[in-house]
Amino acid sequence: MSALYNFDLLVAGPLCMLIVLALRRFFNLAERLPRWNQALSWVWVPAVLGFGITAAFRYRSTLLDDAYMLWVYAVVVLTLLLLWNYRPARLALLALAPLLLHRLVRFGLDLGNLRLLAPYASLFKGWGNFANLWLIGLVLVARSQKRLLAKEQQQRQQEEQAHQLIATQNAELERLVAERSATLTQQAASLQQALEELQLTQNQLIQAEKMASLGELTAGIAHEIQNPLNFVNNFAEVSAELLEELAEEQAKPSPDTELELELLGDLTQNLQKITQHGQRAASIVRGMLEHSRASTGERSLTDLNALCDEYLRLAYHGLRAKDKAFNATLHTDLAPVLPLVEAVSQDLGRVLLNLLTNAFYAVRQRQQQGGEPGYAPTVQVRTRRVGDEVEVQVQDNGTGIAEAVRQKIFQPFFTTKPTGEGTGLGLSLAHDIIVQGHGGDLTVASQEGRGTTFTVRLPIYSPE
Amino acid sequence: MMKILVVDDEPDVRTLFEQRFRREIRSGALAFSFAYSGEEALGYLHEHHSEVVLILSDINMPGMSGLELLRRVRTEPAPPPPPRVMMITAYGDETSRTQALALGADDFLTKPVDFAALKEKLLALPSA
């Protein structure tokens, strides 16, 4: 019964499936050749079909089993060829080669129903044994090779992970750097803006300082203009009276010639006075306009004596307008012959006004502190020529300046006055005007409780 | 004849007064002296005891102010009769006016001086 069916085919089928399973596991076919892997699941089909068909026809052949096995081997070889790039696969091919060749020859012999002669038969058998050993040995080698490769791959993966980690960190770092530099750029921009705003504010403060000193001047100016205007009016009125008297005299039958001449002389003198006081008022107005106007920076020949005299009066009356009780002795010691100085007169005027205002402030402070019965507030202005320079000194017998304060008085925004009373720019601007604007020198000497002297030195312009 | 001391730091005040009161000066009704500061005025008063009948002083002067001059005139012992003192105040300066009144000023003039009014006041004075 059993001789009628090819049962060995039925045995070969599951056996081949074991081979396929081993192949799948070893080479991880599900991942490497997914479609081929699925196809391999049908390897048992020919064996079962072969069994079924031959059973139906009652055909029995031992060769069928071998043919099926050869076909399976071919499938395995094909699989390995598909995996050519994987080194263990190439090794496996090499491992299978002797066995396959042996099986092929045996099948050929069986097919031709041939038998080898005695010595060759044992040799052929030896070949078969050797091929099995060879297969086992090389499969072991392939296995270790596979492990090695897996290790390498793992290592590569780790390295790649490390690389990726570094790359991520780099990206993070770059992001941080970008973020930081964006912040810095923003900060730089806002600083730049702050700087521009500060510069604008500074300009506004300089203008405010100018206007503040003009405000101090206003009362002085009003007083200074009122006086000459009064004279102009009075001399004009009195001249009209004189003319009336002259007319009366001339209407007389015998006019007094001497009186007529006297009246005419007075009239001439009055007209001169009117002109003189008119000009005085005009020059004060001009001075005020010059002071409030932005500096043209144009230098002209300037009479420092006239400038000192004008601003001394303005500063004094300015302070008196604020404090009626205040009074001070003004001394002028002006050089009779003083060379004209090439200077920006409205700038110098501002310097003088500032020095004089400070002087009056100092003497007023000392007076208000009280406790000095015989104290006479005195402000003195001196001009003189020293070598190639003209010197202007503004001296007061006020409170004096402490050493610590003296070192800072030319710094911008430094002020000892209560908040709101001083901008702290006066002396700083004065210093700039004298030193940078005119190539001169502004120095201070002071004794606490005794008084202060500011000295301005300006080079005399030499036309060359 | 009434002697008047005018105290003002403006030198041209002299010319002005001499012309404004030319007829009175010529007729000898009024005589003017001039001082250009409070200090100078005090010196003049020391030298010319009881000659001066009226002091006409500006308030706003450098050095000794008109008010200080008034205080000194009123406090320093001087032979009688004490001079009348008329103060010239700036327009709207009420503080100075009150102070001057407290110090013993007899009368006030406001700047700019109305010479017609001043003339009337002067001629109305008893010793004129």
JSON list of N, CA and C in Angstrom, two decimals, chain A residues 120-164:
[
{"chain": "A", "resi": 120, "resn": "TYR", "atom": "N", "xyz": [34.85, 5.41, -6.35]},
{"chain": "A", "resi": 120, "resn": "TYR", "atom": "CA", "xyz": [34.18, 6.71, -6.57]},
{"chain": "A", "resi": 120, "resn": "TYR", "atom": "C", "xyz": [32.95, 6.83, -5.71]},
{"chain": "A", "resi": 121, "resn": "ALA", "atom": "N", "xyz": [32.30, 5.70, -5.48]},
{"chain": "A", "resi": 121, "resn": "ALA", "atom": "CA", "xyz": [31.09, 5.74, -4.65]},
{"chain": "A", "resi": 121, "resn": "ALA", "atom": "C", "xyz": [31.40, 6.21, -3.25]},
{"chain": "A", "resi": 122, "resn": "SER", "atom": "N", "xyz": [32.49, 5.68, -2.66]},
{"chain": "A", "resi": 122, "resn": "SER", "atom": "CA", "xyz": [32.84, 6.13, -1.30]},
{"chain": "A", "resi": 122, "resn": "SER", "atom": "C", "xyz": [33.35, 7.58, -1.32]},
{"chain": "A", "resi": 123, "resn": "LEU", "atom": "N", "xyz": [34.04, 7.93, -2.41]},
{"chain": "A", "resi": 123, "resn": "LEU", "atom": "CA", "xyz": [34.50, 9.31, -2.53]},
{"chain": "A", "resi": 123, "resn": "LEU", "atom": "C", "xyz": [33.30, 10.27, -2.56]},
{"chain": "A", "resi": 124, "resn": "PHE", "atom": "N", "xyz": [32.27, 9.81, -3.39]},
{"chain": "A", "resi": 124, "resn": "PHE", "atom": "CA", "xyz": [31.06, 10.64, -3.53]},
{"chain": "A", "resi": 124, "resn": "PHE", "atom": "C", "xyz": [30.33, 10.77, -2.20]},
{"chain": "A", "resi": 125, "resn": "LYS", "atom": "N", "xyz": [30.36, 9.65, -1.43]},
{"chain": "A", "resi": 125, "resn": "LYS", "atom": "CA", "xyz": [29.74, 9.67, -0.12]},
{"chain": "A", "resi": 125, "resn": "LYS", "atom": "C", "xyz": [30.48, 10.63, 0.82]},
{"chain": "A", "resi": 126, "resn": "GLY", "atom": "N", "xyz": [31.84, 10.50, 0.71]},
{"chain": "A", "resi": 126, "resn": "GLY", "atom": "CA", "xyz": [32.71, 11.42, 1.51]},
{"chain": "A", "resi": 126, "resn": "GLY", "atom": "C", "xyz": [32.40, 12.88, 1.18]},
{"chain": "A", "resi": 127, "resn": "TRP", "atom": "N", "xyz": [32.21, 13.09, -0.14]},
{"chain": "A", "resi": 127, "resn": "TRP", "atom": "CA", "xyz": [31.88, 14.47, -0.58]},
{"chain": "A", "resi": 127, "resn": "TRP", "atom": "C", "xyz": [30.62, 14.96, 0.12]},
{"chain": "A", "resi": 128, "resn": "GLY", "atom": "N", "xyz": [29.59, 14.01, 0.15]},
{"chain": "A", "resi": 128, "resn": "GLY", "atom": "CA", "xyz": [28.32, 14.37, 0.82]},
{"chain": "A", "resi": 128, "resn": "GLY", "atom": "C", "xyz": [28.53, 14.72, 2.28]},
{"chain": "A", "resi": 129, "resn": "ASN", "atom": "N", "xyz": [29.31, 13.91, 2.99]},
{"chain": "A", "resi": 129, "resn": "ASN", "atom": "CA", "xyz": [29.58, 14.21, 4.40]},
{"chain": "A", "resi": 129, "resn": "ASN", "atom": "C", "xyz": [30.28, 15.55, 4.57]},
{"chain": "A", "resi": 130, "resn": "PHE", "atom": "N", "xyz": [31.30, 15.67, 3.69]},
{"chain": "A", "resi": 130, "resn": "PHE", "atom": "CA", "xyz": [32.08, 16.91, 3.77]},
{"chain": "A", "resi": 130, "resn": "PHE", "atom": "C", "xyz": [31.15, 18.12, 3.53]},
{"chain": "A", "resi": 131, "resn": "ALA", "atom": "N", "xyz": [30.26, 17.96, 2.53]},
{"chain": "A", "resi": 131, "resn": "ALA", "atom": "CA", "xyz": [29.38, 19.08, 2.18]},
{"chain": "A", "resi": 131, "resn": "ALA", "atom": "C", "xyz": [28.49, 19.45, 3.37]},
{"chain": "A", "resi": 132, "resn": "ASN", "atom": "N", "xyz": [28.00, 18.37, 4.10]},
{"chain": "A", "resi": 132, "resn": "ASN", "atom": "CA", "xyz": [27.18, 18.66, 5.28]},
{"chain": "A", "resi": 132, "resn": "ASN", "atom": "C", "xyz": [27.97, 19.43, 6.32]},
{"chain": "A", "resi": 133, "resn": "LEU", "atom": "N", "xyz": [29.18, 18.92, 6.61]},
{"chain": "A", "resi": 133, "resn": "LEU", "atom": "CA", "xyz": [30.03, 19.59, 7.61]},
{"chain": "A", "resi": 133, "resn": "LEU", "atom": "C", "xyz": [30.32, 21.03, 7.18]},
{"chain": "A", "resi": 134, "resn": "TRP", "atom": "N", "xyz": [30.66, 21.11, 5.88]},
{"chain": "A", "resi": 134, "resn": "TRP", "atom": "CA", "xyz": [30.99, 22.42, 5.30]},
{"chain": "A", "resi": 134, "resn": "TRP", "atom": "C", "xyz": [29.83, 23.38, 5.51]},
{"chain": "A", "resi": 135, "resn": "LEU", "atom": "N", "xyz": [28.60, 22.84, 5.23]},
{"chain": "A", "resi": 135, "resn": "LEU", "atom": "CA", "xyz": [27.41, 23.69, 5.39]},
{"chain": "A", "resi": 135, "resn": "LEU", "atom": "C", "xyz": [27.25, 24.14, 6.83]},
{"chain": "A", "resi": 136, "resn": "ILE", "atom": "N", "xyz": [27.36, 23.15, 7.78]},
{"chain": "A", "resi": 136, "resn": "ILE", "atom": "CA", "xyz": [27.18, 23.50, 9.19]},
{"chain": "A", "resi": 136, "resn": "ILE", "atom": "C", "xyz": [28.22, 24.52, 9.64]},
{"chain": "A", "resi": 137, "resn": "GLY", "atom": "N", "xyz": [29.50, 24.21, 9.24]},
{"chain": "A", "resi": 137, "resn": "GLY", "atom": "CA", "xyz": [30.60, 25.11, 9.64]},
{"chain": "A", "resi": 137, "resn": "GLY", "atom": "C", "xyz": [30.36, 26.52, 9.14]},
{"chain": "A", "resi": 138, "resn": "LEU", "atom": "N", "xyz": [30.07, 26.61, 7.84]},
{"chain": "A", "resi": 138, "resn": "LEU", "atom": "CA", "xyz": [29.95, 27.95, 7.27]},
{"chain": "A", "resi": 138, "resn": "LEU", "atom": "C", "xyz": [28.71, 28.69, 7.78]},
{"chain": "A", "resi": 139, "resn": "VAL", "atom": "N", "xyz": [27.64, 27.90, 8.06]},
{"chain": "A", "resi": 139, "resn": "VAL", "atom": "CA", "xyz": [26.45, 28.54, 8.62]},
{"chain": "A", "resi": 139, "resn": "VAL", "atom": "C", "xyz": [26.78, 29.14, 9.98]},
{"chain": "A", "resi": 140, "resn": "LEU", "atom": "N", "xyz": [27.61, 28.37, 10.77]},
{"chain": "A", "resi": 140, "resn": "LEU", "atom": "CA", "xyz": [28.04, 28.94, 12.06]},
{"chain": "A", "resi": 140, "resn": "LEU", "atom": "C", "xyz": [28.82, 30.22, 11.86]},
{"chain": "A", "resi": 141, "resn": "VAL", "atom": "N", "xyz": [29.75, 30.15, 10.86]},
{"chain": "A", "resi": 141, "resn": "VAL", "atom": "CA", "xyz": [30.53, 31.38, 10.55]},
{"chain": "A", "resi": 141, "resn": "VAL", "atom": "C", "xyz": [29.59, 32.51, 10.16]},
{"chain": "A", "resi": 142, "resn": "ALA", "atom": "N", "xyz": [28.61, 32.13, 9.29]},
{"chain": "A", "resi": 142, "resn": "ALA", "atom": "CA", "xyz": [27.68, 33.16, 8.84]},
{"chain": "A", "resi": 142, "resn": "ALA", "atom": "C", "xyz": [26.91, 33.77, 10.01]},
{"chain": "A", "resi": 143, "resn": "ARG", "atom": "N", "xyz": [26.58, 32.84, 10.97]},
{"chain": "A", "resi": 143, "resn": "ARG", "atom": "CA", "xyz": [25.84, 33.32, 12.11]},
{"chain": "A", "resi": 143, "resn": "ARG", "atom": "C", "xyz": [26.64, 34.36, 12.90]},
{"chain": "A", "resi": 144, "resn": "SER", "atom": "N", "xyz": [27.91, 34.00, 13.15]},
{"chain": "A", "resi": 144, "resn": "SER", "atom": "CA", "xyz": [28.73, 34.96, 13.91]},
{"chain": "A", "resi": 144, "resn": "SER", "atom": "C", "xyz": [28.93, 36.25, 13.11]},
{"chain": "A", "resi": 145, "resn": "GLN", "atom": "N", "xyz": [29.04, 36.02, 11.76]},
{"chain": "A", "resi": 145, "resn": "GLN", "atom": "CA", "xyz": [29.21, 37.22, 10.91]},
{"chain": "A", "resi": 145, "resn": "GLN", "atom": "C", "xyz": [27.97, 38.12, 11.01]},
{"chain": "A", "resi": 146, "resn": "LYS", "atom": "N", "xyz": [26.81, 37.38, 11.05]},
{"chain": "A", "resi": 146, "resn": "LYS", "atom": "CA", "xyz": [25.57, 38.14, 11.15]},
{"chain": "A", "resi": 146, "resn": "LYS", "atom": "C", "xyz": [25.53, 38.93, 12.47]},
{"chain": "A", "resi": 147, "resn": "ARG", "atom": "N", "xyz": [25.97, 38.22, 13.55]},
{"chain": "A", "resi": 147, "resn": "ARG", "atom": "CA", "xyz": [25.97, 38.90, 14.86]},
{"chain": "A", "resi": 147, "resn": "ARG", "atom": "C", "xyz": [26.87, 40.14, 14.84]},
{"chain": "A", "resi": 148, "resn": "LEU", "atom": "N", "xyz": [28.07, 39.88, 14.20]},
{"chain": "A", "resi": 148, "resn": "LEU", "atom": "CA", "xyz": [29.03, 40.99, 14.11]},
{"chain": "A", "resi": 148, "resn": "LEU", "atom": "C", "xyz": [28.41, 42.18, 13.38]},
{"chain": "A", "resi": 149, "resn": "LEU", "atom": "N", "xyz": [27.75, 41.82, 12.26]},
{"chain": "A", "resi": 149, "resn": "LEU", "atom": "CA", "xyz": [27.13, 42.89, 11.45]},
{"chain": "A", "resi": 149, "resn": "LEU", "atom": "C", "xyz": [26.05, 43.61, 12.25]},
{"chain": "A", "resi": 150, "resn": "ALA", "atom": "N", "xyz": [25.25, 42.77, 12.98]},
{"chain": "A", "resi": 150, "resn": "ALA", "atom": "CA", "xyz": [24.18, 43.37, 13.78]},
{"chain": "A", "resi": 150, "resn": "ALA", "atom": "C", "xyz": [24.77, 44.32, 14.81]},
{"chain": "A", "resi": 151, "resn": "LYS", "atom": "N", "xyz": [25.91, 43.84, 15.40]},
{"chain": "A", "resi": 151, "resn": "LYS", "atom": "CA", "xyz": [26.59, 44.68, 16.40]},
{"chain": "A", "resi": 151, "resn": "LYS", "atom": "C", "xyz": [27.05, 46.00, 15.77]},
{"chain": "A", "resi": 152, "resn": "GLU", "atom": "N", "xyz": [27.68, 45.79, 14.57]},
{"chain": "A", "resi": 152, "resn": "GLU", "atom": "CA", "xyz": [28.17, 47.00, 13.87]},
{"chain": "A", "resi": 152, "resn": "GLU", "atom": "C", "xyz": [27.02, 47.96, 13.59]},
{"chain": "A", "resi": 153, "resn": "GLN", "atom": "N", "xyz": [25.92, 47.29, 13.13]},
{"chain": "A", "resi": 153, "resn": "GLN", "atom": "CA", "xyz": [24.78, 48.13, 12.78]},
{"chain": "A", "resi": 153, "resn": "GLN", "atom": "C", "xyz": [24.26, 48.86, 14.00]},
{"chain": "A", "resi": 154, "resn": "GLN", "atom": "N", "xyz": [24.23, 48.07, 15.11]},
{"chain": "A", "resi": 154, "resn": "GLN", "atom": "CA", "xyz": [23.76, 48.68, 16.35]},
{"chain": "A", "resi": 154, "resn": "GLN", "atom": "C", "xyz": [24.64, 49.86, 16.73]},
{"chain": "A", "resi": 155, "resn": "GLN", "atom": "N", "xyz": [25.97, 49.58, 16.58]},
{"chain": "A", "resi": 155, "resn": "GLN", "atom": "CA", "xyz": [26.93, 50.63, 16.89]},
{"chain": "A", "resi": 155, "resn": "GLN", "atom": "C", "xyz": [26.68, 51.85, 16.00]},
{"chain": "A", "resi": 156, "resn": "ARG", "atom": "N", "xyz": [26.47, 51.51, 14.68]},
{"chain": "A", "resi": 156, "resn": "ARG", "atom": "CA", "xyz": [26.23, 52.61, 13.75]},
{"chain": "A", "resi": 156, "resn": "ARG", "atom": "C", "xyz": [24.98, 53.39, 14.14]},
{"chain": "A", "resi": 157, "resn": "GLN", "atom": "N", "xyz": [23.97, 52.59, 14.57]},
{"chain": "A", "resi": 157, "resn": "GLN", "atom": "CA", "xyz": [22.73, 53.23, 14.99]},
{"chain": "A", "resi": 157, "resn": "GLN", "atom": "C", "xyz": [22.96, 54.14, 16.18]},
{"chain": "A", "resi": 158, "resn": "GLN", "atom": "N", "xyz": [23.78, 53.56, 17.12]},
{"chain": "A", "resi": 158, "resn": "GLN", "atom": "CA", "xyz": [24.07, 54.38, 18.30]},
{"chain": "A", "resi": 158, "resn": "GLN", "atom": "C", "xyz": [24.79, 55.67, 17.92]},
{"chain": "A", "resi": 159, "resn": "GLU", "atom": "N", "xyz": [25.77, 55.45, 16.99]},
{"chain": "A", "resi": 159, "resn": "GLU", "atom": "CA", "xyz": [26.51, 56.62, 16.54]},
{"chain": "A", "resi": 159, "resn": "GLU", "atom": "C", "xyz": [25.58, 57.63, 15.88]},
{"chain": "A", "resi": 160, "resn": "GLU", "atom": "N", "xyz": [24.69, 57.02, 15.06]},
{"chain": "A", "resi": 160, "resn": "GLU", "atom": "CA", "xyz": [23.75, 57.90, 14.37]},
{"chain": "A", "resi": 160, "resn": "GLU", "atom": "C", "xyz": [22.86, 58.64, 15.36]},
{"chain": "A", "resi": 161, "resn": "GLN", "atom": "N", "xyz": [22.46, 57.84, 16.40]},
{"chain": "A", "resi": 161, "resn": "GLN", "atom": "CA", "xyz": [21.64, 58.48, 17.43]},
{"chain": "A", "resi": 161, "resn": "GLN", "atom": "C", "xyz": [22.41, 59.60, 18.11]},
{"chain": "A", "resi": 162, "resn": "ALA", "atom": "N", "xyz": [23.70, 59.28, 18.39]},
{"chain": "A", "resi": 162, "resn": "ALA", "atom": "CA", "xyz": [24.55, 60.29, 19.01]},
{"chain": "A", "resi": 162, "resn": "ALA", "atom": "C", "xyz": [24.65, 61.51, 18.09]},
{"chain": "A", "resi": 163, "resn": "HIS", "atom": "N", "xyz": [24.85, 61.19, 16.77]},
{"chain": "A", "resi": 163, "resn": "HIS", "atom": "CA", "xyz": [24.92, 62.28, 15.81]},
{"chain": "A", "resi": 163, "resn": "HIS", "atom": "C", "xyz": [23.65, 63.11, 15.81]},
{"chain": "A", "resi": 164, "resn": "GLN", "atom": "N", "xyz": [22.55, 62.32, 15.83]},
{"chain": "A", "resi": 164, "resn": "GLN", "atom": "CA", "xyz": [21.26, 63.02, 15.82]},
{"chain": "A", "resi": 164, "resn": "GLN", "atom": "C", "xyz": [21.09, 63.89, 17.05]}
]
